[in-house]
Coordinates of C-alpha atoms in Angstrom, one line a residue:
M1 CA 20.6 -19.7 4.4
D2 CA 18.5 -18.5 1.5
R3 CA 14.8 -17.5 1.9
L4 CA 13.1 -18.8 -1.2
T5 CA 10.6 -17.1 -3.6
N6 CA 8.7 -19.9 -5.3
T7 CA 6.5 -20.3 -8.4
V8 CA 2.9 -21.5 -8.3
R9 CA 1.9 -23.6 -11.3
P10 CA -1.7 -23.1 -12.5
Y11 CA -2.5 -26.5 -13.9
A12 CA -6.2 -27.1 -14.7
W13 CA -6.6 -29.7 -12.0
G14 CA -5.5 -27.4 -9.2
S15 CA -7.6 -26.2 -6.3
T16 CA -8.7 -22.6 -6.4
T17 CA -8.6 -22.3 -2.6
A18 CA -6.3 -24.8 -0.9
L19 CA -3.0 -23.0 -1.5
P20 CA -4.4 -19.5 -0.8
E21 CA -5.8 -20.8 2.5
L22 CA -2.4 -22.1 3.5
L23 CA -0.5 -19.0 2.3
G24 CA -3.0 -16.6 3.8
T25 CA -3.6 -14.9 0.4
E26 CA -6.8 -14.1 -1.5
P27 CA -7.9 -16.7 -4.1
T28 CA -7.6 -15.4 -7.7
G29 CA -10.4 -17.6 -9.0
E30 CA -7.8 -19.5 -11.1
P31 CA -6.5 -23.0 -10.2
Q32 CA -3.3 -23.0 -8.1
A33 CA -2.0 -26.6 -8.4
E34 CA 1.6 -26.8 -7.3
M35 CA 4.2 -24.6 -5.6
W36 CA 7.8 -25.7 -6.5
M37 CA 10.7 -25.4 -4.2
G38 CA 14.1 -26.3 -5.6
A39 CA 16.3 -25.9 -8.6
H40 CA 14.3 -27.7 -11.3
P41 CA 14.8 -25.8 -14.6
G42 CA 11.1 -25.7 -15.3
A43 CA 10.4 -23.3 -12.3
P44 CA 13.5 -22.8 -10.1
S45 CA 13.1 -21.0 -6.8
R46 CA 14.7 -17.6 -6.5
T47 CA 16.8 -16.0 -3.8
D48 CA 18.7 -12.8 -3.1
R49 CA 22.2 -12.8 -1.7
G50 CA 22.5 -9.1 -1.9
A51 CA 22.9 -8.5 -5.6
G52 CA 19.2 -8.9 -6.6
P53 CA 17.0 -12.0 -7.2
V54 CA 18.7 -15.0 -8.8
S55 CA 17.7 -18.5 -9.6
L56 CA 18.6 -21.2 -7.1
A57 CA 19.6 -23.3 -10.0
D58 CA 22.2 -20.6 -11.0
V59 CA 23.4 -20.3 -7.4
I60 CA 24.1 -24.1 -7.3
A61 CA 25.6 -24.2 -10.8
A62 CA 28.1 -21.5 -9.9
D63 CA 29.7 -23.6 -7.1
P64 CA 28.0 -27.0 -6.7
E65 CA 30.4 -28.3 -4.1
R66 CA 30.0 -25.3 -1.9
E67 CA 26.2 -25.4 -2.0
L68 CA 25.6 -29.2 -2.1
G69 CA 28.7 -30.6 -0.5
P70 CA 31.3 -32.8 -2.2
D71 CA 29.6 -36.1 -1.2
A72 CA 26.3 -35.1 -2.9
V73 CA 28.1 -33.9 -6.0
R74 CA 29.9 -37.2 -6.3
A75 CA 26.7 -39.2 -5.8
F76 CA 24.3 -37.2 -7.9
G77 CA 26.2 -34.7 -10.0
P78 CA 26.3 -30.9 -9.7
R79 CA 22.6 -30.3 -9.2
L80 CA 20.1 -30.5 -6.4
P81 CA 18.8 -34.1 -6.8
F82 CA 15.3 -33.5 -5.4
L83 CA 12.3 -31.2 -5.9
L84 CA 9.9 -30.2 -3.1
K85 CA 6.3 -29.2 -3.8
L86 CA 3.1 -28.2 -2.2
L87 CA 0.4 -30.0 -4.3
A88 CA -3.3 -28.9 -4.2
A89 CA -5.6 -31.2 -6.2
G90 CA -9.1 -29.9 -6.8
S91 CA -9.9 -32.6 -9.4
P92 CA -8.2 -35.8 -10.5
L93 CA -4.7 -35.8 -12.0
S94 CA -3.9 -38.1 -14.9
L95 CA -3.4 -41.8 -14.2
Q96 CA 0.4 -42.3 -14.6
V97 CA 3.6 -44.2 -13.9
H98 CA 7.2 -43.2 -13.8
P99 CA 10.2 -45.1 -15.3
D100 CA 13.1 -46.6 -13.4
L101 CA 16.5 -45.1 -13.9
D102 CA 17.6 -47.5 -16.7
Q103 CA 14.3 -47.0 -18.6
A104 CA 14.6 -43.3 -18.3
K105 CA 18.1 -43.3 -19.7
E106 CA 17.2 -45.6 -22.5
G107 CA 14.0 -43.7 -23.4
Y108 CA 15.6 -40.3 -23.3
A109 CA 18.6 -41.4 -25.4
D110 CA 16.2 -43.0 -28.0
E111 CA 14.1 -39.9 -28.3
E112 CA 17.2 -37.7 -28.6
R113 CA 18.6 -40.0 -31.3
R114 CA 15.3 -39.8 -33.2
G115 CA 15.3 -36.0 -32.9
V116 CA 12.0 -35.7 -31.0
P117 CA 11.8 -32.1 -29.7
L118 CA 11.8 -31.8 -26.0
D119 CA 8.5 -29.8 -26.1
A120 CA 6.8 -32.2 -28.6
P121 CA 3.4 -33.3 -27.2
H122 CA 4.2 -36.9 -28.0
R123 CA 7.6 -36.9 -26.2
N124 CA 7.7 -39.3 -23.3
Y125 CA 11.1 -38.6 -21.7
K126 CA 12.0 -35.0 -20.8
D127 CA 15.3 -36.1 -19.1
A128 CA 17.4 -39.1 -18.3
N129 CA 16.4 -39.5 -14.6
H130 CA 13.9 -41.5 -12.7
K131 CA 11.1 -40.0 -10.6
P132 CA 10.3 -41.8 -7.4
E133 CA 8.1 -39.6 -5.3
L134 CA 6.4 -39.2 -1.9
I135 CA 3.2 -37.4 -1.1
C136 CA 2.4 -36.5 2.5
A137 CA -1.1 -35.3 3.3
L138 CA -1.7 -31.9 5.0
T139 CA -5.5 -32.3 4.7
P140 CA -7.6 -35.4 4.1
F141 CA -6.1 -36.6 0.7
E142 CA -7.6 -39.1 -1.7
G143 CA -5.7 -41.1 -4.4
L144 CA -5.2 -44.3 -6.3
C145 CA -2.0 -46.3 -5.8
G146 CA -0.9 -49.7 -7.2
F147 CA -2.8 -52.6 -8.5
R148 CA -5.4 -54.1 -6.3
H149 CA -5.2 -57.9 -5.9
P150 CA -6.9 -59.3 -9.0
A151 CA -9.5 -61.4 -7.2
E152 CA -10.7 -58.4 -5.3
T153 CA -11.0 -56.3 -8.5
A154 CA -12.9 -59.2 -10.1
A155 CA -15.4 -59.1 -7.3
L156 CA -15.7 -55.3 -7.7
L157 CA -16.3 -55.5 -11.4
E158 CA -18.9 -58.3 -10.9
A159 CA -20.7 -56.1 -8.3
L160 CA -21.0 -53.3 -10.9
G161 CA -23.1 -55.7 -13.0
V162 CA -21.9 -54.3 -16.4
S163 CA -21.9 -57.1 -19.0
A164 CA -18.9 -55.6 -20.9
L165 CA -16.8 -55.9 -17.8
K166 CA -17.4 -59.6 -17.2
P167 CA -14.6 -60.8 -19.6
Y168 CA -12.2 -58.7 -17.6
A169 CA -13.4 -60.2 -14.3
D170 CA -13.0 -63.7 -15.7
I171 CA -9.4 -63.0 -16.8
L172 CA -8.6 -61.5 -13.3
R173 CA -9.9 -64.7 -11.6
A174 CA -8.3 -67.2 -14.0
A175 CA -4.9 -66.0 -14.9
P176 CA -1.7 -65.5 -12.8
A177 CA -1.8 -62.1 -11.2
D178 CA 0.8 -60.4 -13.4
A179 CA -0.5 -61.9 -16.6
A180 CA -4.1 -61.0 -15.8
L181 CA -3.3 -57.4 -14.9
R182 CA -1.2 -57.0 -18.1
E183 CA -4.0 -58.5 -20.3
V184 CA -6.8 -56.4 -18.8
L185 CA -4.9 -53.1 -18.8
T186 CA -3.8 -53.8 -22.4
A187 CA -7.3 -54.6 -23.5
V188 CA -8.8 -51.5 -21.8
L189 CA -6.3 -49.1 -23.3
S190 CA -6.2 -50.7 -26.8
A191 CA -10.0 -51.1 -27.3
D192 CA -12.1 -49.1 -29.8
H193 CA -12.7 -45.7 -28.1
A194 CA -16.3 -45.5 -29.1
E195 CA -17.1 -48.9 -27.6
T196 CA -15.0 -48.1 -24.5
A197 CA -16.8 -44.8 -24.0
E198 CA -20.1 -46.7 -23.8
T199 CA -18.7 -49.2 -21.3
V200 CA -17.3 -46.3 -19.2
E201 CA -20.6 -44.6 -19.0
Q202 CA -22.3 -47.8 -17.9
A203 CA -19.6 -48.5 -15.4
A204 CA -19.9 -44.9 -14.0
A205 CA -23.7 -45.3 -13.6
A206 CA -23.1 -48.6 -11.7
A207 CA -20.4 -47.0 -9.6
R208 CA -22.8 -44.2 -8.6
R209 CA -25.3 -46.8 -7.6
L210 CA -22.9 -48.8 -5.4
A211 CA -21.6 -45.6 -3.9
A212 CA -25.1 -44.7 -2.7
E213 CA -25.7 -48.2 -1.2
D214 CA -23.0 -47.8 1.4
G215 CA -21.6 -51.3 0.9
P216 CA -18.0 -52.5 0.9
Y217 CA -17.3 -50.8 -2.5
A218 CA -18.9 -47.5 -1.6
D219 CA -15.8 -45.4 -1.1
A220 CA -14.0 -46.7 -4.1
C221 CA -17.0 -46.4 -6.4
A222 CA -17.7 -42.9 -5.3
A223 CA -14.1 -42.1 -6.4
Y224 CA -14.5 -43.9 -9.7
A225 CA -17.8 -42.1 -10.4
A226 CA -16.2 -38.7 -9.6
I227 CA -13.3 -39.6 -12.0
A228 CA -15.8 -40.5 -14.7
H229 CA -17.6 -37.2 -14.2
H230 CA -14.4 -35.3 -14.9
Y231 CA -13.3 -37.6 -17.8
P232 CA -16.5 -38.9 -19.4
G233 CA -15.8 -41.8 -21.7
D234 CA -12.1 -41.9 -20.9
P235 CA -10.7 -45.5 -20.9
G236 CA -8.5 -44.4 -17.9
V237 CA -11.7 -44.7 -15.8
L238 CA -11.7 -48.5 -16.4
A239 CA -7.9 -48.6 -15.8
A240 CA -8.5 -46.7 -12.5
M241 CA -10.8 -49.5 -11.3
L242 CA -7.8 -51.9 -11.2
L243 CA -6.1 -49.8 -8.6
N244 CA -6.3 -49.4 -4.8
H245 CA -8.4 -46.5 -3.6
V246 CA -6.8 -44.8 -0.6
R247 CA -7.7 -42.0 1.8
L248 CA -4.8 -40.4 3.7
Q249 CA -5.3 -38.5 6.9
P250 CA -3.0 -35.5 7.7
G251 CA 0.5 -36.8 8.4
E252 CA 0.1 -40.0 6.4
A253 CA 2.0 -40.5 3.1
L254 CA 2.4 -42.7 0.0
F255 CA 5.6 -43.6 -1.7
L256 CA 5.4 -44.1 -5.5
G257 CA 8.3 -46.1 -6.9
A258 CA 9.0 -46.8 -10.6
G259 CA 6.3 -48.6 -12.5
I260 CA 3.5 -48.1 -9.9
P261 CA 0.3 -46.7 -11.5
H262 CA -1.2 -44.0 -9.4
A263 CA -3.3 -40.8 -9.5
Y264 CA -4.0 -38.1 -7.0
L265 CA -7.7 -37.3 -6.7
G266 CA -8.1 -34.4 -4.2
G267 CA -6.5 -32.8 -1.2
L268 CA -3.4 -30.7 -0.2
G269 CA -0.1 -32.3 0.5
V270 CA 3.7 -32.0 0.6
E271 CA 5.3 -33.8 -2.3
L272 CA 9.0 -34.7 -2.6
M273 CA 10.5 -36.4 -5.6
A274 CA 13.7 -36.9 -7.6
N275 CA 14.4 -34.0 -9.8
S276 CA 12.8 -35.3 -13.0
D277 CA 9.7 -34.6 -15.2
N278 CA 9.3 -38.1 -16.7
V279 CA 5.6 -39.2 -16.8
L280 CA 3.9 -41.9 -18.8
R281 CA 0.2 -41.5 -18.8
C282 CA -2.5 -44.3 -18.7
G283 CA -5.5 -42.0 -19.1
L284 CA -7.6 -39.3 -17.5
T285 CA -5.9 -36.7 -19.6
P286 CA -6.2 -35.1 -23.0
K287 CA -2.4 -35.5 -23.3
H288 CA -0.5 -38.1 -25.2
V289 CA -0.8 -41.8 -24.1
D290 CA 1.9 -44.0 -25.5
V291 CA 0.3 -47.5 -24.8
P292 CA 3.3 -49.7 -25.9
E293 CA 5.8 -47.6 -23.9
L294 CA 3.5 -47.5 -20.9
L295 CA 3.1 -51.3 -20.9
R296 CA 6.9 -51.6 -21.0
V297 CA 7.3 -49.5 -17.9
V298 CA 4.3 -50.6 -15.7
R299 CA 5.0 -53.2 -13.0
F300 CA 2.1 -55.6 -13.0
E301 CA 2.4 -56.5 -9.4
P302 CA -0.6 -56.5 -7.0
R303 CA 0.1 -54.7 -3.8
D304 CA -1.5 -52.9 -0.9
A305 CA -1.5 -49.1 -1.1
G306 CA 1.3 -49.0 1.5
V307 CA 0.3 -46.0 3.7
L308 CA 3.4 -44.6 5.4
R309 CA 3.4 -43.0 8.9
P310 CA 6.4 -41.1 10.2
E311 CA 8.8 -43.0 12.4
E312 CA 8.6 -42.1 16.1
A313 CA 10.3 -38.8 16.9
T314 CA 14.1 -39.1 17.6
A315 CA 15.8 -37.2 20.4
S316 CA 16.0 -34.2 18.1
G317 CA 12.2 -34.3 17.6
E318 CA 12.5 -35.3 13.9
E319 CA 9.9 -37.7 12.5
V320 CA 11.1 -39.5 9.3
Y321 CA 9.2 -41.0 6.4
G322 CA 11.2 -44.0 5.4
T323 CA 11.7 -44.6 1.7
P324 CA 14.0 -46.8 -0.4
T325 CA 15.7 -43.9 -2.3
D326 CA 18.9 -41.9 -1.6
E327 CA 18.0 -38.9 -3.6
F328 CA 15.6 -37.5 -1.1
R329 CA 14.5 -37.9 2.5
L330 CA 11.4 -36.3 4.0
S331 CA 10.9 -35.6 7.7
R332 CA 8.9 -33.2 9.8
F333 CA 9.2 -31.4 13.1
V334 CA 6.1 -30.6 15.1
L335 CA 7.3 -27.8 17.5
A336 CA 5.6 -27.2 20.8
P337 CA 5.9 -23.8 22.5
G338 CA 8.7 -23.5 25.0
T339 CA 10.7 -26.4 23.8
A340 CA 14.5 -26.3 23.4
P341 CA 15.9 -25.4 19.9
H342 CA 16.0 -28.4 17.5
P343 CA 19.5 -28.6 15.8
L344 CA 19.6 -30.1 12.3
D345 CA 22.3 -32.3 10.8
D346 CA 24.4 -30.2 8.4
R347 CA 26.0 -32.8 6.2
T348 CA 23.6 -32.4 3.3
P349 CA 21.7 -29.6 1.5
Q350 CA 18.1 -29.1 2.7
I351 CA 14.9 -27.2 2.1
L352 CA 12.8 -26.4 5.1
L353 CA 9.1 -25.6 4.6
C354 CA 6.7 -24.3 7.2
T355 CA 3.2 -25.6 6.9
A356 CA 1.6 -24.5 10.2
G357 CA 2.3 -21.9 12.9
K358 CA 5.4 -19.7 12.9
V359 CA 8.9 -21.2 13.0
T360 CA 12.3 -19.5 13.2
V361 CA 15.3 -21.1 11.4
R362 CA 18.5 -19.8 12.9
S363 CA 22.0 -20.3 11.4
G364 CA 24.8 -21.1 13.8
S365 CA 28.4 -20.3 13.2
G366 CA 27.7 -19.9 9.5
S367 CA 30.1 -22.4 8.0
G368 CA 29.3 -23.4 4.5
A369 CA 31.0 -26.4 2.8
D370 CA 34.0 -24.0 2.2
G371 CA 33.9 -22.6 5.7
S372 CA 32.3 -19.3 4.8
G373 CA 29.0 -17.7 5.8
T374 CA 27.4 -15.5 8.4
D375 CA 24.9 -15.9 11.2
A376 CA 21.3 -15.4 10.1
A377 CA 17.7 -16.1 11.1
A378 CA 14.5 -16.5 9.1
T379 CA 11.0 -16.6 10.5
L380 CA 8.7 -18.7 8.4
A381 CA 4.9 -18.5 8.1
P382 CA 2.9 -21.3 6.4
G383 CA 4.0 -21.9 2.8
E384 CA 7.4 -20.1 3.3
S385 CA 10.7 -21.9 2.9
V386 CA 14.5 -21.7 3.0
F387 CA 17.4 -23.4 1.3
V388 CA 20.2 -24.4 3.6
R389 CA 23.5 -25.3 1.9
A390 CA 25.6 -28.3 3.0
G391 CA 27.7 -27.6 6.0
E392 CA 25.6 -24.8 7.4
R393 CA 24.4 -25.5 10.9
V394 CA 20.8 -24.4 11.7
E395 CA 18.3 -24.9 14.5
L396 CA 14.5 -24.6 14.7
T397 CA 12.5 -22.7 17.3
G398 CA 8.9 -21.6 17.6
E399 CA 5.5 -23.2 17.5
G400 CA 4.4 -25.0 14.3
T401 CA 5.2 -27.7 11.8
V402 CA 8.2 -27.8 9.5
F403 CA 8.9 -30.3 6.7
R404 CA 12.5 -31.0 5.9
A405 CA 13.6 -32.2 2.5
T406 CA 17.2 -33.4 2.2
L407 CA 19.3 -36.4 1.1
V408 CA 20.0 -39.7 2.9
A409 CA 23.3 -38.8 4.6

């Protein structure tokens, strides 16, 4: 197996303390937003197989079938199809959606054909892949996920008592759900920004009032008021009011499929996604917002937030977060002291991440996909991880929590 050295991304919305607390390091005073584990070209993990540090992306590229297994290469090509992260939000992320696979292929091909540079600030598609993702809370975690049912949003907007929001409430009550959501989101994002800014400030003041009254909208309005504080006058604040507000407790998760608008607001979590960087933003950001393309990708479907809890532990002690994608599978092991070793299936490549306690990953007979390899063991503290190639048999011992990122076998 390969012990990984991982990159921490210092995005402005990152917490200054959450990752240092998990890793047992001193805060630098700067935001530490995400730690990436995998082979994404933007920040690949590094490992050392005896000849010095090397990128995990290069290790895989040198012999994909040996590292990933022939089944994974046939299904997803010669690259690790998922990216694992620790995500620490200290302030709201941008409100965003991700394309489905066909939309990503079409969008990427179109921008390539038009010669839009990959690093252009107005570029929408960085690659030709979709980006389903799963976030699992390690601490209490707050976010927005999916459109609330229109009648419920209409009631919220009416409770705010802002006259400029009344036309939106009327549309949400009168039109079919998908048409109403499309019309209101289009109006919010296309309106004159000066007029919208005034409405946002009025809505934020009303949200602060409702948050203080401890009524049925208190939690959601506290979140909207906080968003408006970070992004004053941003039309994304009004777009956020169309979405379900959700609080996750540690161990609970959200799955974000294609076209589902969402934003993470605060907390520390484990995030697993397809290996893509395609994001279309709806607001809460100084970055490019392509309203026509966004409206093409968004799925205007009301839904509950859909909080996931892990399936009951199997005989091996593995708890699985079920999702409708083959490119990744997230599970966890909560190891108690004195229990027998937990063997892991060896058919697919995997990344193992410790988030609590101290856990030892021990390799068995050392067979890689080509039959090579040696026995090895790695003891992991919180925030430490290993890559295990396909065909390598490993088992877990110790006391703590390990998250396992792999493929659907």
